[in-house]
mmCIF file of N, CA and C in Angstrom:
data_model
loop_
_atom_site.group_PDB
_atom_site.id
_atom_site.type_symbol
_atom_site.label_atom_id
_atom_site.label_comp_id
_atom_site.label_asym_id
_atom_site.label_seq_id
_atom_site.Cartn_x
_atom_site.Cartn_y
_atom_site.Cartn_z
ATOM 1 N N UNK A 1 -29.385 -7.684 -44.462
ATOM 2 C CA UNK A 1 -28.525 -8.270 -43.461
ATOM 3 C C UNK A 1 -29.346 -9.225 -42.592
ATOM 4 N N UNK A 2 -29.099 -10.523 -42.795
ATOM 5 C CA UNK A 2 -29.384 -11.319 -41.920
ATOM 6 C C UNK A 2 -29.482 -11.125 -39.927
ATOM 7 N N UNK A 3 -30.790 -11.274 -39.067
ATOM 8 C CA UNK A 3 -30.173 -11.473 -37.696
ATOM 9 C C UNK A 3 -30.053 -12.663 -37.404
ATOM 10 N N UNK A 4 -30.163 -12.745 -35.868
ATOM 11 C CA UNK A 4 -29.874 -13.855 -35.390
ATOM 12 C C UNK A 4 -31.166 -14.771 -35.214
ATOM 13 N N UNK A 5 -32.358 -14.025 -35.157
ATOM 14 C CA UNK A 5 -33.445 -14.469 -35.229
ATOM 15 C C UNK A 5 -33.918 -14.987 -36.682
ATOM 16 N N UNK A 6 -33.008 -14.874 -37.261
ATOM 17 C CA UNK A 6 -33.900 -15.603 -38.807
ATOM 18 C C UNK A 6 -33.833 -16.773 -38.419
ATOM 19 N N UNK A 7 -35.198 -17.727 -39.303
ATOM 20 C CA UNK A 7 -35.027 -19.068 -39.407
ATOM 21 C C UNK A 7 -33.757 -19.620 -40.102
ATOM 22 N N UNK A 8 -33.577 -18.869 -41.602
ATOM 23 C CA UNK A 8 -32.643 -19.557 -42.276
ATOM 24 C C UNK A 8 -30.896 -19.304 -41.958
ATOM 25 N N UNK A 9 -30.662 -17.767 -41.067
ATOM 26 C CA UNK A 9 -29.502 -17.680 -41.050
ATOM 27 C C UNK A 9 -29.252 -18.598 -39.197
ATOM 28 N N UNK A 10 -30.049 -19.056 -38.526
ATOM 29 C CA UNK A 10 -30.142 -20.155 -37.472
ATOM 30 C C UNK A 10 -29.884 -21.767 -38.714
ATOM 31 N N UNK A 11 -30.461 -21.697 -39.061
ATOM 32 C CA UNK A 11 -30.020 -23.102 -39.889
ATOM 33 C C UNK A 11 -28.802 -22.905 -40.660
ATOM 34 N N UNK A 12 -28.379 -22.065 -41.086
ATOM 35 C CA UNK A 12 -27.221 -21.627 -42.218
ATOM 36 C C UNK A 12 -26.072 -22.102 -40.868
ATOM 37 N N UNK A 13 -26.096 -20.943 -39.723
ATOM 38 C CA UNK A 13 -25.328 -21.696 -38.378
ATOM 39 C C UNK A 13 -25.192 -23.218 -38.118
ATOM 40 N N UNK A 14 -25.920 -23.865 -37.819
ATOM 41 C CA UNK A 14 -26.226 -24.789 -37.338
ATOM 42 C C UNK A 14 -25.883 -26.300 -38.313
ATOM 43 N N UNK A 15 -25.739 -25.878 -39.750
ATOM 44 C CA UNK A 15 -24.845 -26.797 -40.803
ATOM 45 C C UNK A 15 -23.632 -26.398 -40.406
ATOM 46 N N UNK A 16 -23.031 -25.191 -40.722
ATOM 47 C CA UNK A 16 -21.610 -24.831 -40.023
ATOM 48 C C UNK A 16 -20.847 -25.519 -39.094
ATOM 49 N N UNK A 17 -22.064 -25.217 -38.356
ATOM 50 C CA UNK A 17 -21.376 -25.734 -36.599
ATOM 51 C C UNK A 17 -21.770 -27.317 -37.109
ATOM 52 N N UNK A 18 -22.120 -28.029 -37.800
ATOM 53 C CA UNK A 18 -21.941 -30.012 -37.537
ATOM 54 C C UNK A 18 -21.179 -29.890 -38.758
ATOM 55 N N UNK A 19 -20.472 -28.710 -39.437
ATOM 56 C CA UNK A 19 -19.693 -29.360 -40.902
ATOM 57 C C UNK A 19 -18.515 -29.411 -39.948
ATOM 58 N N UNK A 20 -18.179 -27.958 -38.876
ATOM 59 C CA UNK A 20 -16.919 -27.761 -38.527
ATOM 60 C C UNK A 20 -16.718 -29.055 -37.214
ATOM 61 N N UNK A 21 -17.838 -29.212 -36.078
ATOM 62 C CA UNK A 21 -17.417 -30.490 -35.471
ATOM 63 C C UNK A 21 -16.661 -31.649 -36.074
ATOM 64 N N UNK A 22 -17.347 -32.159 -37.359
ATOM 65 C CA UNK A 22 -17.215 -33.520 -38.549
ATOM 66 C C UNK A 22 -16.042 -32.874 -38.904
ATOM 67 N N UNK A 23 -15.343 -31.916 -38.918
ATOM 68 C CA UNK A 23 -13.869 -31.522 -39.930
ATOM 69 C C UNK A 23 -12.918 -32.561 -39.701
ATOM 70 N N UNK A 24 -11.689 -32.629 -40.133
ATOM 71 C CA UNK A 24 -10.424 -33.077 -39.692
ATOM 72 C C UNK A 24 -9.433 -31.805 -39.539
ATOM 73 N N UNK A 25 -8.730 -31.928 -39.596
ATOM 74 C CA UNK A 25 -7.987 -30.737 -39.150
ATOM 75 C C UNK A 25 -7.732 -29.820 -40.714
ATOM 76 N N UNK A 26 -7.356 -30.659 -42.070
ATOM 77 C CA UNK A 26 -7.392 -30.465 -42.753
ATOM 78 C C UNK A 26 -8.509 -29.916 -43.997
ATOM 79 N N UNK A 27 -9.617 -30.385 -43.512
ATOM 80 C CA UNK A 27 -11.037 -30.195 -43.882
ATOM 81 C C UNK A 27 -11.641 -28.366 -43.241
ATOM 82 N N UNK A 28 -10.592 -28.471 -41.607
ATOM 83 C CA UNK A 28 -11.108 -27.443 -40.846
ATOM 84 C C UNK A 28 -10.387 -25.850 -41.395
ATOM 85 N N UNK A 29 -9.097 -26.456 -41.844
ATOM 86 C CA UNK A 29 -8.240 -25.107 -42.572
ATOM 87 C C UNK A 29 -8.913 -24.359 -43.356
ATOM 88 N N UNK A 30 -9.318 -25.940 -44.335
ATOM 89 C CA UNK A 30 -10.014 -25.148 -45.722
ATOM 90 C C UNK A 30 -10.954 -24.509 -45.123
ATOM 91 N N UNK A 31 -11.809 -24.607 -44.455
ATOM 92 C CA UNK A 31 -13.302 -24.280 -43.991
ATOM 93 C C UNK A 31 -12.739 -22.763 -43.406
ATOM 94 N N UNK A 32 -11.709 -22.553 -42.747
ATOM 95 C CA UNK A 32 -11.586 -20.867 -42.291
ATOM 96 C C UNK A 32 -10.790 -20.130 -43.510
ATOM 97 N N UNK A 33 -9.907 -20.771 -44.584
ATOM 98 C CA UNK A 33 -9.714 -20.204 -45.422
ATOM 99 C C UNK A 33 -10.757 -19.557 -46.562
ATOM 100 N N UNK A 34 -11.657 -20.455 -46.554
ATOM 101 C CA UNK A 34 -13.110 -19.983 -47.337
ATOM 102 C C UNK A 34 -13.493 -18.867 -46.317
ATOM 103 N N UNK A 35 -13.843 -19.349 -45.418
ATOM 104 C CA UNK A 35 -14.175 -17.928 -44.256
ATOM 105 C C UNK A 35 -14.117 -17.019 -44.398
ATOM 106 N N UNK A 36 -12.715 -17.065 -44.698
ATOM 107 C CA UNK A 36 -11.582 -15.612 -44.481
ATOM 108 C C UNK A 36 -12.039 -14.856 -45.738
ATOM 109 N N UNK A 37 -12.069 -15.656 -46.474
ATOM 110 C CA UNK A 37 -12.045 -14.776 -48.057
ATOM 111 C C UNK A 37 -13.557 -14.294 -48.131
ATOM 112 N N UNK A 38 -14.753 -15.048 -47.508
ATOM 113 C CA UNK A 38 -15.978 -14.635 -48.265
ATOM 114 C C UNK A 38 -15.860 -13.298 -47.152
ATOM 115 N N UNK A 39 -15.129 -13.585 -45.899
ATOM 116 C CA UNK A 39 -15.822 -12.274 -44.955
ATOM 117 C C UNK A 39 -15.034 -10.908 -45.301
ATOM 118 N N UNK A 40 -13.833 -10.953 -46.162
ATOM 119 C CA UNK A 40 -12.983 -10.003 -46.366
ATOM 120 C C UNK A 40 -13.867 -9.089 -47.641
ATOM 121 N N UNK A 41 -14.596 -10.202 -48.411
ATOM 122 C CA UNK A 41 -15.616 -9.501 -49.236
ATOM 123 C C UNK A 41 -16.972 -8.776 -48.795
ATOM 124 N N UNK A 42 -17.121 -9.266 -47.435
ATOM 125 C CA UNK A 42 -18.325 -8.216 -46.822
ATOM 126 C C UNK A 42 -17.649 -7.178 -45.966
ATOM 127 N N UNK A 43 -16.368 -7.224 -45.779
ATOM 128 C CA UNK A 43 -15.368 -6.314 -45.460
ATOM 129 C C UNK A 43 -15.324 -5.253 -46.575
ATOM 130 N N UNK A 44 -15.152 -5.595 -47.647
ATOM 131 C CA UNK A 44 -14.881 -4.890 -49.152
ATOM 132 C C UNK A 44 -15.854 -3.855 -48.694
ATOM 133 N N UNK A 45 -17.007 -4.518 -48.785
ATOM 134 C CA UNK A 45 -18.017 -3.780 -49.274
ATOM 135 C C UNK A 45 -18.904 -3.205 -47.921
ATOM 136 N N UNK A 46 -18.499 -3.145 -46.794
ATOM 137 C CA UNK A 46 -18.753 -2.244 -45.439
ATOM 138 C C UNK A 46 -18.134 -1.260 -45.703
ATOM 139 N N UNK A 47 -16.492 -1.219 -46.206
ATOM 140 C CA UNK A 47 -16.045 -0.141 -46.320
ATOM 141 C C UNK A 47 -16.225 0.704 -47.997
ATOM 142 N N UNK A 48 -16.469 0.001 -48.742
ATOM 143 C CA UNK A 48 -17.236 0.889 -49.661
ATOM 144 C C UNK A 48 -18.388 2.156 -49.741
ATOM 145 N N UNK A 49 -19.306 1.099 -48.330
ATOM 146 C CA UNK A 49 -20.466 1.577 -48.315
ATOM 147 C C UNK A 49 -20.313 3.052 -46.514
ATOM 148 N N UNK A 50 -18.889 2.478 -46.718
ATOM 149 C CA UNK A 50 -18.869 3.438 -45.313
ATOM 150 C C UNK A 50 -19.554 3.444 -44.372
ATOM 151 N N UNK A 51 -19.648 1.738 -43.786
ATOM 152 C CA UNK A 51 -20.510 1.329 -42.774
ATOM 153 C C UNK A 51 -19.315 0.731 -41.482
ATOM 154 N N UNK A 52 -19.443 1.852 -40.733
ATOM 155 C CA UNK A 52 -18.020 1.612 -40.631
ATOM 156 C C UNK A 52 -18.238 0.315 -38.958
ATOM 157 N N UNK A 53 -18.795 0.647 -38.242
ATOM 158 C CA UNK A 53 -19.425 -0.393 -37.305
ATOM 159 C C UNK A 53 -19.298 -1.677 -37.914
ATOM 160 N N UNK A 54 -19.725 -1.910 -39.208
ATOM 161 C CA UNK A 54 -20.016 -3.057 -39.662
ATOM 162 C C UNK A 54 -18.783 -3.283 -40.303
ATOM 163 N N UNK A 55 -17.543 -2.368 -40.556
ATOM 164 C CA UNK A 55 -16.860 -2.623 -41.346
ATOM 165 C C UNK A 55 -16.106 -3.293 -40.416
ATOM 166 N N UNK A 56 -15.511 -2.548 -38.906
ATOM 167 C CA UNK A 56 -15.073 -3.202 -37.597
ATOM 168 C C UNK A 56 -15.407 -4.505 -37.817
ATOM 169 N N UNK A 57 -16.337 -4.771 -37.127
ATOM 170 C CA UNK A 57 -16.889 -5.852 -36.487
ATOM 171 C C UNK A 57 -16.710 -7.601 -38.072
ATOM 172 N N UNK A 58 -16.514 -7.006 -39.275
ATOM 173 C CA UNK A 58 -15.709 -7.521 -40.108
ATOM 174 C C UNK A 58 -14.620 -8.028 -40.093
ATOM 175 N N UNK A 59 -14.237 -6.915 -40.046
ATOM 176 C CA UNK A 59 -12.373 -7.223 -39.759
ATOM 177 C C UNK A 59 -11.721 -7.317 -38.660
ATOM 178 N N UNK A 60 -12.883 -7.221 -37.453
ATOM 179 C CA UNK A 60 -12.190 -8.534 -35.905
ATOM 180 C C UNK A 60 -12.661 -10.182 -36.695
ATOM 181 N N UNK A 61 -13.650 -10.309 -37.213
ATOM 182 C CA UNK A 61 -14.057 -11.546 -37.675
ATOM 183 C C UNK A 61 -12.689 -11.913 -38.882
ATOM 184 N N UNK A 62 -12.144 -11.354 -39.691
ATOM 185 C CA UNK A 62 -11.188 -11.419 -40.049
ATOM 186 C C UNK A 62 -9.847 -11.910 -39.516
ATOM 187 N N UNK A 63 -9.588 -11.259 -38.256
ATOM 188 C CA UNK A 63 -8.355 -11.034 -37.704
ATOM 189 C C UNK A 63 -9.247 -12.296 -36.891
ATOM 190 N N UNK A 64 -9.856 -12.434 -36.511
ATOM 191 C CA UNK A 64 -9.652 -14.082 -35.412
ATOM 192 C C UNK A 64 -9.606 -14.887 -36.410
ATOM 193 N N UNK A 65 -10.142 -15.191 -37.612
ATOM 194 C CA UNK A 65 -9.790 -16.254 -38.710
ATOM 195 C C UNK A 65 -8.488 -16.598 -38.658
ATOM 196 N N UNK A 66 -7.450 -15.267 -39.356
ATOM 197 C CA UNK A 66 -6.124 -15.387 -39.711
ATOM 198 C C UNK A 66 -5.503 -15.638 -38.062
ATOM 199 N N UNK A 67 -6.170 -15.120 -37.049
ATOM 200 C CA UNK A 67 -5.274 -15.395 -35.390
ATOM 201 C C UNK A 67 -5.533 -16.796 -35.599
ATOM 202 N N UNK A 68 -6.690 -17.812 -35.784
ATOM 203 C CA UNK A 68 -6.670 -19.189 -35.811
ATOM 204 C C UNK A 68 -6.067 -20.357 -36.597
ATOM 205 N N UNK A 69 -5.898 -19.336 -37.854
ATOM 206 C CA UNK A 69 -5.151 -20.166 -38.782
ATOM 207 C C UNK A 69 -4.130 -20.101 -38.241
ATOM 208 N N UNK A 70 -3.586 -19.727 -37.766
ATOM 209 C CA UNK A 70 -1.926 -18.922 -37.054
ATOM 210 C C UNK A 70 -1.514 -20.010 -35.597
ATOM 211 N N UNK A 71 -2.708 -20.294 -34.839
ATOM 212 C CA UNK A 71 -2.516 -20.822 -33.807
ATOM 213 C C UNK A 71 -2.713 -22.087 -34.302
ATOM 214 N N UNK A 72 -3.182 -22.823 -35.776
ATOM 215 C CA UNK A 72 -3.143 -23.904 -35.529
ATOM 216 C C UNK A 72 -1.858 -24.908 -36.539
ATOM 217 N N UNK A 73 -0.825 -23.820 -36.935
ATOM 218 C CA UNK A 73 0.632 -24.254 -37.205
ATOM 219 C C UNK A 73 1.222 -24.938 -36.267
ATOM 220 N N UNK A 74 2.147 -25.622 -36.561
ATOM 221 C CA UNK A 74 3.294 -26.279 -35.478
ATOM 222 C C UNK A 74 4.313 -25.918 -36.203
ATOM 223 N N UNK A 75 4.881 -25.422 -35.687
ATOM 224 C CA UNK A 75 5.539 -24.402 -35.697
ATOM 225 C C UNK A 75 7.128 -25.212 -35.278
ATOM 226 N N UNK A 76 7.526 -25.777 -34.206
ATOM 227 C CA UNK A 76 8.429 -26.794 -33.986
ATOM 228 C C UNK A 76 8.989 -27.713 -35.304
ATOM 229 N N UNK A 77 7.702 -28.340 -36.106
ATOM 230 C CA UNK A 77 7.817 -29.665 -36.405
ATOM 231 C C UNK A 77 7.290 -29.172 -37.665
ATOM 232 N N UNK A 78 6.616 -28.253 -37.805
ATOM 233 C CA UNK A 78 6.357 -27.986 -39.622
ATOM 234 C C UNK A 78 7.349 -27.213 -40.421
ATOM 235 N N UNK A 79 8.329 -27.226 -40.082
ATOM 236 C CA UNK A 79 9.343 -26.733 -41.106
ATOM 237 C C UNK A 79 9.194 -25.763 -42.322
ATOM 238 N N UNK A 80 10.161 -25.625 -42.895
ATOM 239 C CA UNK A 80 9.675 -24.435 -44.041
ATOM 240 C C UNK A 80 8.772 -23.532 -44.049
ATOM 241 N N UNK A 81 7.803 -24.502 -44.409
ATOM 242 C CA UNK A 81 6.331 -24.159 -44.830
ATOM 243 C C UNK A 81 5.677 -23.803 -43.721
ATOM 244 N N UNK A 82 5.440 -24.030 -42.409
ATOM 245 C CA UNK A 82 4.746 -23.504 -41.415
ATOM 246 C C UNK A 82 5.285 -22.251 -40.887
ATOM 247 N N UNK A 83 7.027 -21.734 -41.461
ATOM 248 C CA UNK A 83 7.294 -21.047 -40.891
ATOM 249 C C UNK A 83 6.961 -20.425 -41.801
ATOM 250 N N UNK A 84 6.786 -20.134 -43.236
ATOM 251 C CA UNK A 84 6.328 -19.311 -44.233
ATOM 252 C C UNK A 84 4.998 -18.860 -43.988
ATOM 253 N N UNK A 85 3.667 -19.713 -44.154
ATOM 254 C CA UNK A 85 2.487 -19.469 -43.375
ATOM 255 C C UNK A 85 2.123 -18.813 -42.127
ATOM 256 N N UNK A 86 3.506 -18.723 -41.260
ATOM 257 C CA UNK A 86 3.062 -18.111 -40.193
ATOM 258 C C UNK A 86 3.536 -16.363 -40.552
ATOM 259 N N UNK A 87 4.401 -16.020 -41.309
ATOM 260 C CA UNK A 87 4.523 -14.640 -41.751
ATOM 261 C C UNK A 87 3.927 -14.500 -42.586
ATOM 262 N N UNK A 88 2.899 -15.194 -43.473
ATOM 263 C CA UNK A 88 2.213 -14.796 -44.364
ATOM 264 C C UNK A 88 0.466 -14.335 -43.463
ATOM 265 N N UNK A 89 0.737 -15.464 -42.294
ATOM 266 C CA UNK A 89 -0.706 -14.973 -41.757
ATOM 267 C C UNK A 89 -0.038 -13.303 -40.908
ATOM 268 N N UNK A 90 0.737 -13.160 -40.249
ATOM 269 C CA UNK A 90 1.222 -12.040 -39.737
ATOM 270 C C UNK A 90 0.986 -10.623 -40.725
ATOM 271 N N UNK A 91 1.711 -10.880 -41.668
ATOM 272 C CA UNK A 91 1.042 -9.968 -42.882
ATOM 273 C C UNK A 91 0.073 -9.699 -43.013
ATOM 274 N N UNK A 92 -0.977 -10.966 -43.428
ATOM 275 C CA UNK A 92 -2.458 -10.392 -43.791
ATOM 276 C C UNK A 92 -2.936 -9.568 -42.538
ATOM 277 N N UNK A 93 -2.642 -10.178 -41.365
ATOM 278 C CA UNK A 93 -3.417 -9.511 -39.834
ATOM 279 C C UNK A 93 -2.924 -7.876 -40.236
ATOM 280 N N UNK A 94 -1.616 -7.467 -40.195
ATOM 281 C CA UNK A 94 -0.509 -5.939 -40.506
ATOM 282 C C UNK A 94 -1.530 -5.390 -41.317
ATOM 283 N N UNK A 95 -1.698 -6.005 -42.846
ATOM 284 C CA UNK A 95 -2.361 -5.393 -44.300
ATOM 285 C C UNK A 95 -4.203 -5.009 -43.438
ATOM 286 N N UNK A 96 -4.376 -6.240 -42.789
ATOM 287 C CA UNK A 96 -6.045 -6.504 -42.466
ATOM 288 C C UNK A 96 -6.265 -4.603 -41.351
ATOM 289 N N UNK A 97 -5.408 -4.451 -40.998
ATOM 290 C CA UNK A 97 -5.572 -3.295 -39.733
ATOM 291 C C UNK A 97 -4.778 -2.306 -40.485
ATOM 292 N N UNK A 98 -4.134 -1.597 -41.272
ATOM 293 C CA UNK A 98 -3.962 -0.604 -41.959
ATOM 294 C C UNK A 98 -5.352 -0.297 -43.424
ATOM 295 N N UNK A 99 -5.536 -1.372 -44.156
ATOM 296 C CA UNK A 99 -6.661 -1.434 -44.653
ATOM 297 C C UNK A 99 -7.686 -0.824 -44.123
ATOM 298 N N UNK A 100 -7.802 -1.360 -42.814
ATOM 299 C CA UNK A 100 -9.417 -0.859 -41.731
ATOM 300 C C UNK A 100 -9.116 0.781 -41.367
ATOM 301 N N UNK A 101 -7.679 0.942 -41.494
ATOM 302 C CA UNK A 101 -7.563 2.258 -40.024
ATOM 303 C C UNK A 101 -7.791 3.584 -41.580
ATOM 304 N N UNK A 102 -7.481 3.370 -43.098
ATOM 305 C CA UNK A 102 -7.079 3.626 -44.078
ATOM 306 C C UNK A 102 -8.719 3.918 -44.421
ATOM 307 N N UNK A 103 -9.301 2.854 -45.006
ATOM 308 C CA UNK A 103 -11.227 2.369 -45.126
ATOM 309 C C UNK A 103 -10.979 1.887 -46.843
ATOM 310 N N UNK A 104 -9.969 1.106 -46.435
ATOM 311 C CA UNK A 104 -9.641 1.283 -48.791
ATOM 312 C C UNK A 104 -9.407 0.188 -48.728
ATOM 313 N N UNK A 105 -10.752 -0.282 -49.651
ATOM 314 C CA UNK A 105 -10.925 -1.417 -50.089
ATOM 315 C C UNK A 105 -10.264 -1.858 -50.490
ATOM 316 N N UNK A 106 -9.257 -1.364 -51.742
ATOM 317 C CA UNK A 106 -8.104 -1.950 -52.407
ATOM 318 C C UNK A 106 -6.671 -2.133 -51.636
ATOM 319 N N UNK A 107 -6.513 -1.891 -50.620
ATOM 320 C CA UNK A 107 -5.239 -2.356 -49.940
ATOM 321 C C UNK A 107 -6.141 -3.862 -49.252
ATOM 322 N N UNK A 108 -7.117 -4.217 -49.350
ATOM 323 C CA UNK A 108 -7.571 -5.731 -49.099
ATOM 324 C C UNK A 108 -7.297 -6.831 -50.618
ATOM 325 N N UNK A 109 -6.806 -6.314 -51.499
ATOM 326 C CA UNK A 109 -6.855 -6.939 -52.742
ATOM 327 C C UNK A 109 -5.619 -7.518 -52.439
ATOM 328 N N UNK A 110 -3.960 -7.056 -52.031
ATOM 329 C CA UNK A 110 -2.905 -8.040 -51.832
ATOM 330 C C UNK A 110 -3.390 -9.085 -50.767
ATOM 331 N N UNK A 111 -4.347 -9.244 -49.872
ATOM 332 C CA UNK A 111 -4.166 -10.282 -48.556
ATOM 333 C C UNK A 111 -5.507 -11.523 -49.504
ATOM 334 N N UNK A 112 -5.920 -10.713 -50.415
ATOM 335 C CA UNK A 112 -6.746 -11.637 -50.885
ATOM 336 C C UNK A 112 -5.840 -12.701 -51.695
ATOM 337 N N UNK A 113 -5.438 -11.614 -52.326
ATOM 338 C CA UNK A 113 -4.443 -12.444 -53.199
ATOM 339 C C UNK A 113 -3.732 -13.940 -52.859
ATOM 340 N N UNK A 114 -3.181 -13.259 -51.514
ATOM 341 C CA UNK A 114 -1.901 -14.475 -50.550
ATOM 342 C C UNK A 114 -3.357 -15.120 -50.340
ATOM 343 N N UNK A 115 -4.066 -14.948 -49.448
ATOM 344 C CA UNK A 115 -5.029 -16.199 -49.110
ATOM 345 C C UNK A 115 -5.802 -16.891 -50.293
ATOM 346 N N UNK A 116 -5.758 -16.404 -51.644
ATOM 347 C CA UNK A 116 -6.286 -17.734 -52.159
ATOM 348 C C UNK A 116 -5.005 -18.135 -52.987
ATOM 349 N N UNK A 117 -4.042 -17.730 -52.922
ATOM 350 C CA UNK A 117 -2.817 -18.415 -52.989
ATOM 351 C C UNK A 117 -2.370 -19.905 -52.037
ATOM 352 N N UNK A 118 -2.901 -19.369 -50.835
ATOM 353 C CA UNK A 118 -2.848 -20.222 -49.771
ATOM 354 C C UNK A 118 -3.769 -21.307 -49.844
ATOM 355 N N UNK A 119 -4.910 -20.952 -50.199
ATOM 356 C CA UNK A 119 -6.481 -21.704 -49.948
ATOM 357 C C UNK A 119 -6.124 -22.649 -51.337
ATOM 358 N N UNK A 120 -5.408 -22.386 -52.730
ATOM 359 C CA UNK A 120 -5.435 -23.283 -53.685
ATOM 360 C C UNK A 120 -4.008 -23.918 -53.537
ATOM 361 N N UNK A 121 -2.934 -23.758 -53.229
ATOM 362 C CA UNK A 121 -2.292 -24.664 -52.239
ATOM 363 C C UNK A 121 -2.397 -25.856 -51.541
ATOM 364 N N UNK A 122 -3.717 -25.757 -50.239
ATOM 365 C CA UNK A 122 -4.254 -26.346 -49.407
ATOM 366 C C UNK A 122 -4.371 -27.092 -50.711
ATOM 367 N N UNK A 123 -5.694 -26.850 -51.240
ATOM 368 C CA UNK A 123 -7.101 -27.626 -52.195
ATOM 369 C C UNK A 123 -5.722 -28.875 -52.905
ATOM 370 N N UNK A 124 -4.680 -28.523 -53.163
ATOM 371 C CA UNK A 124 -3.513 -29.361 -53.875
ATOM 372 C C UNK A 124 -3.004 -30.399 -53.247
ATOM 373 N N UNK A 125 -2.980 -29.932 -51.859
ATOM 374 C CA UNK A 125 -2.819 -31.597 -50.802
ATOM 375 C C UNK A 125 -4.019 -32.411 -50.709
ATOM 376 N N UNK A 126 -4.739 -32.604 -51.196
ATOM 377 C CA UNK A 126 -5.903 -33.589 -50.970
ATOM 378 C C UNK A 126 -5.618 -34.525 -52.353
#
């Protein structure tokens, strides 16, 4: 496990933080949809390993992903589809906190599912 004091996980940050400044809004989705999915896999495997501190502190990093993807719909003016995305992020958050309260990895396999449903979607508007 990486700290905060490493050289490389300080530089690993620090590309992040000038990829996500440089985003567009569309660039920035994809970038928390990748997020979401690689951290739900160190989620997987906290609760495999029955690390459960670490499994938490996962799946708040989780749940602010899907809270951000969520806050950055318009909701007014995106029609259909934003209103679909916004119960699909509601879901994963529901699935993301019964999963955690549960410790079973495999009730994280449907939210994976919807989010790279979602994430290859996105990848289709460009």
């Amino acid at each position: 496990m990486l700290n905060e004091h490493d050289p490389f996980s300080a530089y690993k940050q620090t590309t992040l933080d000038a990829r996500a400044a440089a985003a567009n809004p569309h660039e920035m989705v994809r970038m928390l949809l990748d997020g979401l999915l690689e951290e739900m896999e160190r989620t997987r495997g906290f609760m495999e390993r029955k690390s459960f501190e670490d499994k938490g502190k996962s799946v708040n990093k989780c749940l602010n992903i899907v809270h951000g993807l969520d806050s950055m719909l318009d909701l007014e003016n995106g029609g259909e589809v934003a209103t679909s995305l916004n119960r699909l992020y509601d879901y994963c958050s529901r699935q993301l906190v019964a999963a955690s309260v549960e410790n079973s990895p495999s009730n994280l396999d449907p939210i994976i599912e919807v989010i790279t449903n979602v994430r290859e979607g996105w990848a289709n508007l460009n």
